PDB file of C-alpha atoms in Angstrom:
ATOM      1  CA  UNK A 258     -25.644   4.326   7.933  1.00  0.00           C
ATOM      2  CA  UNK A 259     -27.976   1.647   8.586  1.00  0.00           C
ATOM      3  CA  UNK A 260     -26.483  -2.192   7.324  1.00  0.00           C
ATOM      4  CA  UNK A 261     -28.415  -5.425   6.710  1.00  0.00           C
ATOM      5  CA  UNK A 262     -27.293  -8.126   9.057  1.00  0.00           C
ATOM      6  CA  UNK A 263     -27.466 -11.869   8.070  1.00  0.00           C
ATOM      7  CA  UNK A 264     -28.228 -14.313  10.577  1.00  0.00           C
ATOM      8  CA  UNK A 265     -24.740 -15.286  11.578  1.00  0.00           C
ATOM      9  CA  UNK A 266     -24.401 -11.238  11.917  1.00  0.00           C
ATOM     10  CA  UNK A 267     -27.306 -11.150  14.922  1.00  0.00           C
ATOM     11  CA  UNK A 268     -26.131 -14.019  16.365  1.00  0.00           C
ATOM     12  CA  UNK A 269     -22.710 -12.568  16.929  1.00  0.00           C
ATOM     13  CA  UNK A 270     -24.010  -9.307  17.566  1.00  0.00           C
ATOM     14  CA  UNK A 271     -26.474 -10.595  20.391  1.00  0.00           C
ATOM     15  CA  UNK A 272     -23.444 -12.096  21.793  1.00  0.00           C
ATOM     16  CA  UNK A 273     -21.200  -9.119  21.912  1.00  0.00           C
ATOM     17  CA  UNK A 274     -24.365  -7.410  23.176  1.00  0.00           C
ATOM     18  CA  UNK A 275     -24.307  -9.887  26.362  1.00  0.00           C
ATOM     19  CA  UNK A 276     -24.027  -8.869  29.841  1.00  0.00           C
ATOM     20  CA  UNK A 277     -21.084 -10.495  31.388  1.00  0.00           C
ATOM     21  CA  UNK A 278     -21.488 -12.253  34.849  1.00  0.00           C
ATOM     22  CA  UNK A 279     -20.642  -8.875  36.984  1.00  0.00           C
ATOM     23  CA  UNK A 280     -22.710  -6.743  35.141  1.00  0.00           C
ATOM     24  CA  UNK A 281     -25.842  -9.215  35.381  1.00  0.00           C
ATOM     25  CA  UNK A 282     -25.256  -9.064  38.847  1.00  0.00           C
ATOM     26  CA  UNK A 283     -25.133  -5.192  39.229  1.00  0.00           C
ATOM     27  CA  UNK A 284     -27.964  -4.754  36.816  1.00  0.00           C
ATOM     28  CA  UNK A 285     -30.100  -6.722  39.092  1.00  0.00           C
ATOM     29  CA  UNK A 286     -28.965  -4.780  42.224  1.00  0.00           C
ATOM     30  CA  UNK A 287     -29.786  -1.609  40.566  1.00  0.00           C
ATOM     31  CA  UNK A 288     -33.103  -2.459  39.527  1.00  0.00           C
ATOM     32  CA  UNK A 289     -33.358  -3.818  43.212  1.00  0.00           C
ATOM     33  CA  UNK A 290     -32.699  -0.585  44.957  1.00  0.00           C
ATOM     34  CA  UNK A 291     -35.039   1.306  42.404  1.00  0.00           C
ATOM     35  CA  UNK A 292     -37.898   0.079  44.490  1.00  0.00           C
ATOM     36  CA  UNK A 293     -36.896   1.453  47.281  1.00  0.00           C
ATOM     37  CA  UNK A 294     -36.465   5.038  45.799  1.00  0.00           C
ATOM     38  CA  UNK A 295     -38.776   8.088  47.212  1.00  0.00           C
ATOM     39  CA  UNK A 296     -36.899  11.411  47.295  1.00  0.00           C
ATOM     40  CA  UNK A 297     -34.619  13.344  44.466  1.00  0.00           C
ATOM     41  CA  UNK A 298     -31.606  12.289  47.550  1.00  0.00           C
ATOM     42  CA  UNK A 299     -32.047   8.560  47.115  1.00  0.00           C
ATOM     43  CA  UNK A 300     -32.365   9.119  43.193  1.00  0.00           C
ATOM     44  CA  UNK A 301     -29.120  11.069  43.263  1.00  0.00           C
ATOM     45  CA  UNK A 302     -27.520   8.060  46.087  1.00  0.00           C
ATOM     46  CA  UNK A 303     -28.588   5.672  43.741  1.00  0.00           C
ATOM     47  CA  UNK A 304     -27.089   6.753  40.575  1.00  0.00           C
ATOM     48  CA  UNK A 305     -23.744   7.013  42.327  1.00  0.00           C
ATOM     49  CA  UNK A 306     -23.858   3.530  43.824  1.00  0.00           C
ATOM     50  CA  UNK A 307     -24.123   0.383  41.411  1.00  0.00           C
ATOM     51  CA  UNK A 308     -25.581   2.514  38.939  1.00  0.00           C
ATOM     52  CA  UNK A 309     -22.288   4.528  38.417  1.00  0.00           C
ATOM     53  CA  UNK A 310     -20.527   0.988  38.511  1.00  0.00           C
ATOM     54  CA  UNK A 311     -22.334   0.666  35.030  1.00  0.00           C
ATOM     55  CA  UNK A 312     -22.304   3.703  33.492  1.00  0.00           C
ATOM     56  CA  UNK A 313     -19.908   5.535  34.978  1.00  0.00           C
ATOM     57  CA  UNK A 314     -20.277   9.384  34.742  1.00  0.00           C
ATOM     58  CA  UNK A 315     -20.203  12.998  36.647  1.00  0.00           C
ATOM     59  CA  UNK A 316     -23.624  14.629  35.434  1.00  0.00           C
ATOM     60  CA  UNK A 317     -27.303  14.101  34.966  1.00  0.00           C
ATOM     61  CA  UNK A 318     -29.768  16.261  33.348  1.00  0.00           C
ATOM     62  CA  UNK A 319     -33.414  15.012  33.981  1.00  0.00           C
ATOM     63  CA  UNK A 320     -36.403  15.861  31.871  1.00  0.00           C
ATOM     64  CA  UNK A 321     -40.222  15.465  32.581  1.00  0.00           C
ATOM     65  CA  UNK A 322     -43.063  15.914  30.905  1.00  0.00           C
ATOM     66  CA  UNK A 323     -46.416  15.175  31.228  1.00  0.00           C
ATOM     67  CA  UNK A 324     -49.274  14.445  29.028  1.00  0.00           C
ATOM     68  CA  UNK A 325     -50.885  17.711  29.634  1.00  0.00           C
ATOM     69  CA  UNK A 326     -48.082  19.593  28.684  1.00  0.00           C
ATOM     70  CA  UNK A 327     -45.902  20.177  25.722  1.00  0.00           C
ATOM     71  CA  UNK A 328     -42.540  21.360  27.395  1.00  0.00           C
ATOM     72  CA  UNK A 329     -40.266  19.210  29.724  1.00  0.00           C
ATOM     73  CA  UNK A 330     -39.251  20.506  33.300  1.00  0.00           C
ATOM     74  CA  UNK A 331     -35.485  19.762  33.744  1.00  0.00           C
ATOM     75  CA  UNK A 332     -33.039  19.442  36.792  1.00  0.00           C
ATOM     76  CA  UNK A 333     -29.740  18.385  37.167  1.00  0.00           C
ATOM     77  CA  UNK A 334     -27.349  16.342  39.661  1.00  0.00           C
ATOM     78  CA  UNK A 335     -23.796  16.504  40.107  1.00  0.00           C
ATOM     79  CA  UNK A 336     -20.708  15.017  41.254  1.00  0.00           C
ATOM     80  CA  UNK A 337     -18.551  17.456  39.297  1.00  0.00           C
ATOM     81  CA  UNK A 338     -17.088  20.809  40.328  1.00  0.00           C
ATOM     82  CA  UNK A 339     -16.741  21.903  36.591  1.00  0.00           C
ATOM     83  CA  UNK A 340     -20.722  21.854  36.004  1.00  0.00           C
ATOM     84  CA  UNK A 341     -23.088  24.146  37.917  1.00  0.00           C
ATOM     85  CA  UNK A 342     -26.287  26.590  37.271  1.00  0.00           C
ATOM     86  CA  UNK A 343     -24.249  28.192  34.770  1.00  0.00           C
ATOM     87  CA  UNK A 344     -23.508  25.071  32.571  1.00  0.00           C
ATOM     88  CA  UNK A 345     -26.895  23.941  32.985  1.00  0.00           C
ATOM     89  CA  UNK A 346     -28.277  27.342  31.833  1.00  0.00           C
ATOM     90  CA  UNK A 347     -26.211  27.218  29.000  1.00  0.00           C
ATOM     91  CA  UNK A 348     -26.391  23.289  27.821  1.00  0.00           C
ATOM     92  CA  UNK A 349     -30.130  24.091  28.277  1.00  0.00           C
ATOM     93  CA  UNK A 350     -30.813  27.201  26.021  1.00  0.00           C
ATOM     94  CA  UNK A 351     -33.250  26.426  23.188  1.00  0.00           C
ATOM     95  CA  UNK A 352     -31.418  28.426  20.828  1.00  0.00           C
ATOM     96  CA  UNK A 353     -28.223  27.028  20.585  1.00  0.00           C
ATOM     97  CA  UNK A 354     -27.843  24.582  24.094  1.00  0.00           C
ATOM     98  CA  UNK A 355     -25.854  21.486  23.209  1.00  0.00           C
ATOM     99  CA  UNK A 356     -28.292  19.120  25.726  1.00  0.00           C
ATOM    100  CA  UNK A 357     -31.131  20.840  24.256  1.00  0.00           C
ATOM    101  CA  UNK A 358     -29.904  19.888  20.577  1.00  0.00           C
ATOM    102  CA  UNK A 359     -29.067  16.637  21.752  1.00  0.00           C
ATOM    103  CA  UNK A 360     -32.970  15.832  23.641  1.00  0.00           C
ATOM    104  CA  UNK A 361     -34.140  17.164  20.380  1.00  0.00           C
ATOM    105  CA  UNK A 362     -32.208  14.482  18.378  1.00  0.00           C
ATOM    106  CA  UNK A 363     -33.328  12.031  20.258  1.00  0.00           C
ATOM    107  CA  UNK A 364     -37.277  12.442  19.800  1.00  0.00           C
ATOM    108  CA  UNK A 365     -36.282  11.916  16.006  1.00  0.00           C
ATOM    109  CA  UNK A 366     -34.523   8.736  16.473  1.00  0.00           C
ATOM    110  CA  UNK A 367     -35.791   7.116  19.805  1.00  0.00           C
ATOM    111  CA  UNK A 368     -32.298   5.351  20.361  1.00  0.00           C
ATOM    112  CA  UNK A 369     -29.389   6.576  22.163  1.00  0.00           C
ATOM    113  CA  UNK A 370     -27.107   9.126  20.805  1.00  0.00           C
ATOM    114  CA  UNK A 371     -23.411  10.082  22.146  1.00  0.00           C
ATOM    115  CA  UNK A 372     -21.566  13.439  21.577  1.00  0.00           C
ATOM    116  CA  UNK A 373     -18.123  13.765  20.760  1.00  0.00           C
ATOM    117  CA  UNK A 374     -15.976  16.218  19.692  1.00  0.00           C
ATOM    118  CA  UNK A 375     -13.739  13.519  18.655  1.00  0.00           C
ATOM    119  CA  UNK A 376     -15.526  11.059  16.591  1.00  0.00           C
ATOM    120  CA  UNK A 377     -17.449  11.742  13.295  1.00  0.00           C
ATOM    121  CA  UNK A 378     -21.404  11.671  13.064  1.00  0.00           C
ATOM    122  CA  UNK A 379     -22.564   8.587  12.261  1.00  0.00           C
ATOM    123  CA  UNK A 380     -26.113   6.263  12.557  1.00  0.00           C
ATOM    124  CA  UNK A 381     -25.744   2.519  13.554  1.00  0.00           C
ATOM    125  CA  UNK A 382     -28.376   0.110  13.875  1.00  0.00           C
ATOM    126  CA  UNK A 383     -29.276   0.744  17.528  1.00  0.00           C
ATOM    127  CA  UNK A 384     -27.340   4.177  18.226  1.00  0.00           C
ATOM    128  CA  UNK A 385     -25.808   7.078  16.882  1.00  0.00           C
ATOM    129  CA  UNK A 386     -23.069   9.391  17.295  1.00  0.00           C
ATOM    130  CA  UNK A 387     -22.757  12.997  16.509  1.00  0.00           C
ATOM    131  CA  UNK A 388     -19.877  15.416  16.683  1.00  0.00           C
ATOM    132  CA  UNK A 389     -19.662  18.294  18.515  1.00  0.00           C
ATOM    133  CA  UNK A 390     -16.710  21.103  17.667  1.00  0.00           C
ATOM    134  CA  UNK A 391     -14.366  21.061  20.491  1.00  0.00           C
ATOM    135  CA  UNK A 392     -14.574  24.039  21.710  1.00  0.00           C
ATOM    136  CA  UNK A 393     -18.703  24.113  22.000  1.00  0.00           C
ATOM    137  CA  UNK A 394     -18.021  20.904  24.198  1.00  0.00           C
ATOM    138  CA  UNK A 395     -15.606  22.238  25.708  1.00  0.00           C
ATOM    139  CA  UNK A 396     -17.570  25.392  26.755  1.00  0.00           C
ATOM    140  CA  UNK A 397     -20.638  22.571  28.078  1.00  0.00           C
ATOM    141  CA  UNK A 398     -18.331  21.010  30.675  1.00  0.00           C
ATOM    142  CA  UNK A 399     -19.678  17.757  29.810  1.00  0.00           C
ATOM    143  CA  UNK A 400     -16.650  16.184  28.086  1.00  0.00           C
ATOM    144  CA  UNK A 401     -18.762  13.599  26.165  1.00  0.00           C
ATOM    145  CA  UNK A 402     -22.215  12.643  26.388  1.00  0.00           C
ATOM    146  CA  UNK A 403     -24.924   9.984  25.917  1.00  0.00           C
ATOM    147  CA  UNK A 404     -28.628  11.519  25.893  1.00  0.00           C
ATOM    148  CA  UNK A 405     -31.944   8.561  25.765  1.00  0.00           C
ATOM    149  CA  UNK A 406     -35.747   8.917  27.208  1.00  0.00           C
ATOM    150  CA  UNK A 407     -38.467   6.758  27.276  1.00  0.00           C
ATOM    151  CA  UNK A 408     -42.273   7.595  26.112  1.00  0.00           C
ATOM    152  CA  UNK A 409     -43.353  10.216  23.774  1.00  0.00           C
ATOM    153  CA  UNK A 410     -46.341  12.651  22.847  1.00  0.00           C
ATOM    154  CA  UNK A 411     -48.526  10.225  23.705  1.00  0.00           C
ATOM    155  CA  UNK A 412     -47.185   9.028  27.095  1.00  0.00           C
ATOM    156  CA  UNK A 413     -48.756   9.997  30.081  1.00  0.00           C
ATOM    157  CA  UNK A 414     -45.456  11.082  31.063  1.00  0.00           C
ATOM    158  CA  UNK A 415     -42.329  10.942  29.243  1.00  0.00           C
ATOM    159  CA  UNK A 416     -39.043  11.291  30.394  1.00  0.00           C
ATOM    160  CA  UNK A 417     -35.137  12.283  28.744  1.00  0.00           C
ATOM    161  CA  UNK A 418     -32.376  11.841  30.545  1.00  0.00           C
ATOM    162  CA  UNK A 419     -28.363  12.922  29.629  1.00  0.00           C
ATOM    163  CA  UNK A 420     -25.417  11.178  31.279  1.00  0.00           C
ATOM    164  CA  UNK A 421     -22.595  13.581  30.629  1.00  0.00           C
ATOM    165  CA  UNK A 422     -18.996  13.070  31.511  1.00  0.00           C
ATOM    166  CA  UNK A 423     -19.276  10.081  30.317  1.00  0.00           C
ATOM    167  CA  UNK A 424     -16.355   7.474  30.944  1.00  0.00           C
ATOM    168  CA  UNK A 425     -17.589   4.418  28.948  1.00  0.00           C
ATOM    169  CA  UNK A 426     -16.971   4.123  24.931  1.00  0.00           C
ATOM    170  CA  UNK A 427     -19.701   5.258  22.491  1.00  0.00           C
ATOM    171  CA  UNK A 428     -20.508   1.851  21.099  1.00  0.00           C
ATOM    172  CA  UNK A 429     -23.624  -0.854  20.680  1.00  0.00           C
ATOM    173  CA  UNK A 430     -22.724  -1.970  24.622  1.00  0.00           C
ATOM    174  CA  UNK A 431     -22.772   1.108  26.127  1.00  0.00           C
ATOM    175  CA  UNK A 432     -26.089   1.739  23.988  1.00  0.00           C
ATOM    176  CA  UNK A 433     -27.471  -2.052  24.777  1.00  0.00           C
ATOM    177  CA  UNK A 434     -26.964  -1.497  28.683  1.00  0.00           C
ATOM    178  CA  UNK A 435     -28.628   2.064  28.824  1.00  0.00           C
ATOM    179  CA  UNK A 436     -31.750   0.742  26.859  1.00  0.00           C
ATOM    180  CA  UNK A 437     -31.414  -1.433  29.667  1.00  0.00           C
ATOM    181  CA  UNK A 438     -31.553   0.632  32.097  1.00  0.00           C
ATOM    182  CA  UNK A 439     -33.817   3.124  30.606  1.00  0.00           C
ATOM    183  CA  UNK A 440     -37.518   1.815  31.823  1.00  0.00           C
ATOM    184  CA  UNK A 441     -36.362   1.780  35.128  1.00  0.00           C
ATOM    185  CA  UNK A 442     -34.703   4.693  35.000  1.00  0.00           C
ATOM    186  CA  UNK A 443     -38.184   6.288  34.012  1.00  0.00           C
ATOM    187  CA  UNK A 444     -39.988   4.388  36.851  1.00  0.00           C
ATOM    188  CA  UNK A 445     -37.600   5.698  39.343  1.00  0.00           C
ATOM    189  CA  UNK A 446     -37.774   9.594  37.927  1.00  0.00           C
ATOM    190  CA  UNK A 447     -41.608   9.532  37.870  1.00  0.00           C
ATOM    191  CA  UNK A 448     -41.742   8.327  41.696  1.00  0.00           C
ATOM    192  CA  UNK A 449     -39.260  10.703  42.796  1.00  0.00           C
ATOM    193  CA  UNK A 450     -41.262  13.290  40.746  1.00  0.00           C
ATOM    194  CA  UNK A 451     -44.178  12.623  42.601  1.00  0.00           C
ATOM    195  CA  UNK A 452     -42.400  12.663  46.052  1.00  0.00           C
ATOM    196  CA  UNK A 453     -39.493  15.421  45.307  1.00  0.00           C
ATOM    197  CA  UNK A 454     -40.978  18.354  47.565  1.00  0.00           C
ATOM    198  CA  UNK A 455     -40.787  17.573  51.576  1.00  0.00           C
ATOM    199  CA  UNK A 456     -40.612  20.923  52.880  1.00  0.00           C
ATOM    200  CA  UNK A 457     -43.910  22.545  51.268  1.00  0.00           C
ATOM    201  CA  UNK A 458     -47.291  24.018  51.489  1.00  0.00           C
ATOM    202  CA  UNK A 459     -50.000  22.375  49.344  1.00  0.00           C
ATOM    203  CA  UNK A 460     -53.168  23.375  47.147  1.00  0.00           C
ATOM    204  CA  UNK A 461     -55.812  21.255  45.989  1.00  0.00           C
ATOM    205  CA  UNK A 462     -57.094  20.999  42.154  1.00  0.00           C
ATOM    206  CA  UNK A 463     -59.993  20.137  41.150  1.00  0.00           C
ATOM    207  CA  UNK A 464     -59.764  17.010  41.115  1.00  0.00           C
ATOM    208  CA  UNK A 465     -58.968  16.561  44.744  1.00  0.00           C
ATOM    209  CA  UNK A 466     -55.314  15.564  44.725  1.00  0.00           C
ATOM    210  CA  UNK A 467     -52.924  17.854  46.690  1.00  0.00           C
ATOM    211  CA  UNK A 468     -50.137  19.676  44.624  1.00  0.00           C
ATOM    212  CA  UNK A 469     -47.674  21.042  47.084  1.00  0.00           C
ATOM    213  CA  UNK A 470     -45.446  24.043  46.566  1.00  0.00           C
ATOM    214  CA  UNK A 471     -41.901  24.722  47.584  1.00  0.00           C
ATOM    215  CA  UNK A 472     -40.685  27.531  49.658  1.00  0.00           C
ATOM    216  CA  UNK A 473     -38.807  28.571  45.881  1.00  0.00           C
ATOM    217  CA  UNK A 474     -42.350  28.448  44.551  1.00  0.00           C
ATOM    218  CA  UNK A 475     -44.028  30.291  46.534  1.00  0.00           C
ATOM    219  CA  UNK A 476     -41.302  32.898  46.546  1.00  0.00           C
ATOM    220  CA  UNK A 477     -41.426  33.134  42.621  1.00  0.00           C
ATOM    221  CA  UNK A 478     -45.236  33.221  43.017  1.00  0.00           C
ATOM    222  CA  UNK A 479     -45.025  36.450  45.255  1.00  0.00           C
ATOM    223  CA  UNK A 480     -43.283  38.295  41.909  1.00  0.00           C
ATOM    224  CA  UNK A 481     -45.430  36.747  40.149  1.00  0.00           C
ATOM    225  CA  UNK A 482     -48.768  39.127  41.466  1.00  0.00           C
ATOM    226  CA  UNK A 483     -46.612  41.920  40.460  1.00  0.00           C
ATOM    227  CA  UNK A 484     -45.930  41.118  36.761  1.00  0.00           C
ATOM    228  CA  UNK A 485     -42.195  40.704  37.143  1.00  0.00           C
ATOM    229  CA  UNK A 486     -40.730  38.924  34.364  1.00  0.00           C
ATOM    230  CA  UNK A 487     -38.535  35.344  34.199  1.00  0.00           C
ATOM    231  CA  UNK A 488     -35.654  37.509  33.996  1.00  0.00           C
ATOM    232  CA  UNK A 489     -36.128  39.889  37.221  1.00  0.00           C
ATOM    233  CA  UNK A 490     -37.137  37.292  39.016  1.00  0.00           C
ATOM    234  CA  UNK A 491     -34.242  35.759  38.619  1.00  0.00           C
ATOM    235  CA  UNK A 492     -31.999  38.663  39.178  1.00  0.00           C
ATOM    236  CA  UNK A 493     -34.132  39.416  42.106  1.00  0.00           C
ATOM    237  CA  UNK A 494     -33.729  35.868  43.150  1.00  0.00           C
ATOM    238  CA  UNK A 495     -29.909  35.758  42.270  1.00  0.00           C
ATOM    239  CA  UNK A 496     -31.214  32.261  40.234  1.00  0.00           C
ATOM    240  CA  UNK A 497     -31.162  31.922  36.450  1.00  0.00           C
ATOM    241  CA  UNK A 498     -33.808  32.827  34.267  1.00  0.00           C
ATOM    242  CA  UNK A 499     -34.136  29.344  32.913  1.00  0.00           C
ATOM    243  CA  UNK A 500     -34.534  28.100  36.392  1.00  0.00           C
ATOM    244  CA  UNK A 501     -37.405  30.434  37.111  1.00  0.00           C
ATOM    245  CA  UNK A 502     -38.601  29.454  33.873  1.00  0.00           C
ATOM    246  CA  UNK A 503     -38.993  25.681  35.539  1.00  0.00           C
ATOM    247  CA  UNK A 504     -40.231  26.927  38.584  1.00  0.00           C
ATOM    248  CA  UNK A 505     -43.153  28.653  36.978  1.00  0.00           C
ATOM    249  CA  UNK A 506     -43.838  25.733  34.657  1.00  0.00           C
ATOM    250  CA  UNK A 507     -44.486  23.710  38.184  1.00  0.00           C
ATOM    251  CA  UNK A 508     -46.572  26.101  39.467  1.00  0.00           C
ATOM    252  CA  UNK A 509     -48.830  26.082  36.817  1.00  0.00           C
ATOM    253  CA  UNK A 510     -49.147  22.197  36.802  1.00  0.00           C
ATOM    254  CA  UNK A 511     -49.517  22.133  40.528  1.00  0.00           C
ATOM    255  CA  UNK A 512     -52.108  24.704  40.462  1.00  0.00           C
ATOM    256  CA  UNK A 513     -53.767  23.455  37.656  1.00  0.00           C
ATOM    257  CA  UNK A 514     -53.674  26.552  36.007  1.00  0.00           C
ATOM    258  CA  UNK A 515     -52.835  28.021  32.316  1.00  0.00           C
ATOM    259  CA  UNK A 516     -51.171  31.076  33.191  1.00  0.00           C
ATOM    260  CA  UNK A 517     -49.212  33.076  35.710  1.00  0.00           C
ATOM    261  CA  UNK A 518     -51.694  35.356  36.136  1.00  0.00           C
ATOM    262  CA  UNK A 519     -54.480  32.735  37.577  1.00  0.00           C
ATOM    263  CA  UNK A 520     -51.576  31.440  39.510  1.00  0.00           C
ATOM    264  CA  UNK A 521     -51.204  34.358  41.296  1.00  0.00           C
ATOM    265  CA  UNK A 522     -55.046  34.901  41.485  1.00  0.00           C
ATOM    266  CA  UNK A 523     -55.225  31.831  43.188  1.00  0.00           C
ATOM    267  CA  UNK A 524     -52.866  31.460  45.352  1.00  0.00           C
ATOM    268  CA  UNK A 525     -54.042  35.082  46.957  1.00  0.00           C
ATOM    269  CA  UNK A 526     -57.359  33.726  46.791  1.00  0.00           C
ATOM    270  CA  UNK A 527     -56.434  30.735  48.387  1.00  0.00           C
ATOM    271  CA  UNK A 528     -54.041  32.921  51.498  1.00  0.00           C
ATOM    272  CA  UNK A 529     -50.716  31.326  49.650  1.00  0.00           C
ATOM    273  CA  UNK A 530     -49.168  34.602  49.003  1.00  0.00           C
ATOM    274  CA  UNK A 531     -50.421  38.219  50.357  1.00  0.00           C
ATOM    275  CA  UNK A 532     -51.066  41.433  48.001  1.00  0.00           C
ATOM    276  CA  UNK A 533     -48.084  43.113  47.877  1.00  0.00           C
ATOM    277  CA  UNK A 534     -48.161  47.195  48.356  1.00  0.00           C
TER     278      UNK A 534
END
């Protein structure tokens, strides 16, 4: 429930808000070392040096989207045995995937929101909590969560990001330093966006910029020409459906294409991939 503060009420909230002397100090080394960011290995180096030190945690799920499109591409990092492909699958699922739920909140309140199967559902001024049943948390591996983005429809690309295993409190300071955080946060995922494939061959839109492929695209690509579905792909692959599901979604972008079948057009046109027998 949203309150009406009086002016002694701000003062002393801005003041319980306040970075203390360390954390002004790490904030500025973080933002520091965001600069110098250009691969998804730095990203994940970075979040685990004075990042973590901040907002301490064990998992990341990343979102991007574009203006051009209306769905996000998502990815994960790590530090925690307990959460894998199979968690991620799962947290992800647009039926009934706790992340998913939680990135959906979010667009409706643009402020961050924590999970916990321990704590009742409740809006503040500048966050809000929601409770999870334990055993559906449980089940996610994520122990408790905080989930925040920056940008929206309009953006020219928008980002959502989900910190889970979280170790700080769900309160207005955890929620004041991650809206700290968040625009650079963005500025970091968007370069390492850009730069994230090393190892690749490359097309060229029409507009003259070069999109390059992974090996992992190109392989999906291959089924692609042969009308194989998300799902036997992925068994074929021994990889998720859901992942394929991302992989195709960068193709198309890359390719600057609307569907998988002028993907796979193109990239036999183009000597990517060969016809398959």
């Amino acid at each position: 429930m949203d309150t009406q503060f009086t002016g002694i009420d701000q003062v002393s909230e801005q003041l319980t808000l306040a970075l203390n002397e360390e954390q002004r100090t790490l904030f500025m080394e973080v933002i520091e070392e965001s600069l110098r960011l250009q691969h998804r290995s730095h990203l994940f180096n970075w979040l685990q040096r004075g990042f973590q030190c901040l907002l301490a945690h064990e998992v990341v799920v990343i979102g991007v989207r574009g203006s051009e499109r209306a769905s996000y591409d998502y990815e994960y990092l790590t530090s925690s045995r307990y959460f894998g492909d199979a968690q991620f699958d799962q947290v992800l699922n647009e039926e009934d995937g706790l992340v998913s739920e939680a990135f959906t909140r979010w667009s409706k309140l643009s402020m961050p929101v924590f999970y916990h199967a321990d704590r009742p559902s409740q809006q503040y001024n500048h966050y809000a909590v929601e409770q999870v049943e334990p055993e559906r948390m449980l089940a996610s591996e994520l122990k408790r969560f905080v989930v925040h983005g920056f940008g929206n429809e309009h953006s020219r690309i928008a980002t959502m990001i989900m910190f889970g295993r979280l170790s700080l409190p769900a309160n207005a300071q955890t929620a004041h330093l991650l809206e700290l955080l968040m625009p650079h946060l963005h500025c970091a995922i968007e370069k390492v966006t850009a730069n994230k494939c090393s190892s690749v061959l490359s097309t060229t839109t029409r507009n003259g910029r070069v999109k390059p492929l992974s090996k992992r695209e190109l392989e999906v690509l291959d089924w692609l020409q042969v009308g194989k579905t998300n799902w036997e792909i992925g068994s074929i692959m021994e990889i998720s459906p859901l992942t394929i599901k991302n992989h195709v979604q960068n193709i198309l972008r890359k390719m600057d294409v609307e569907n998988r079948s002028q993907a796979a057009s193109k990239a036999l046109k183009m000597g990517l991939i060969t016809r398959k027998q």
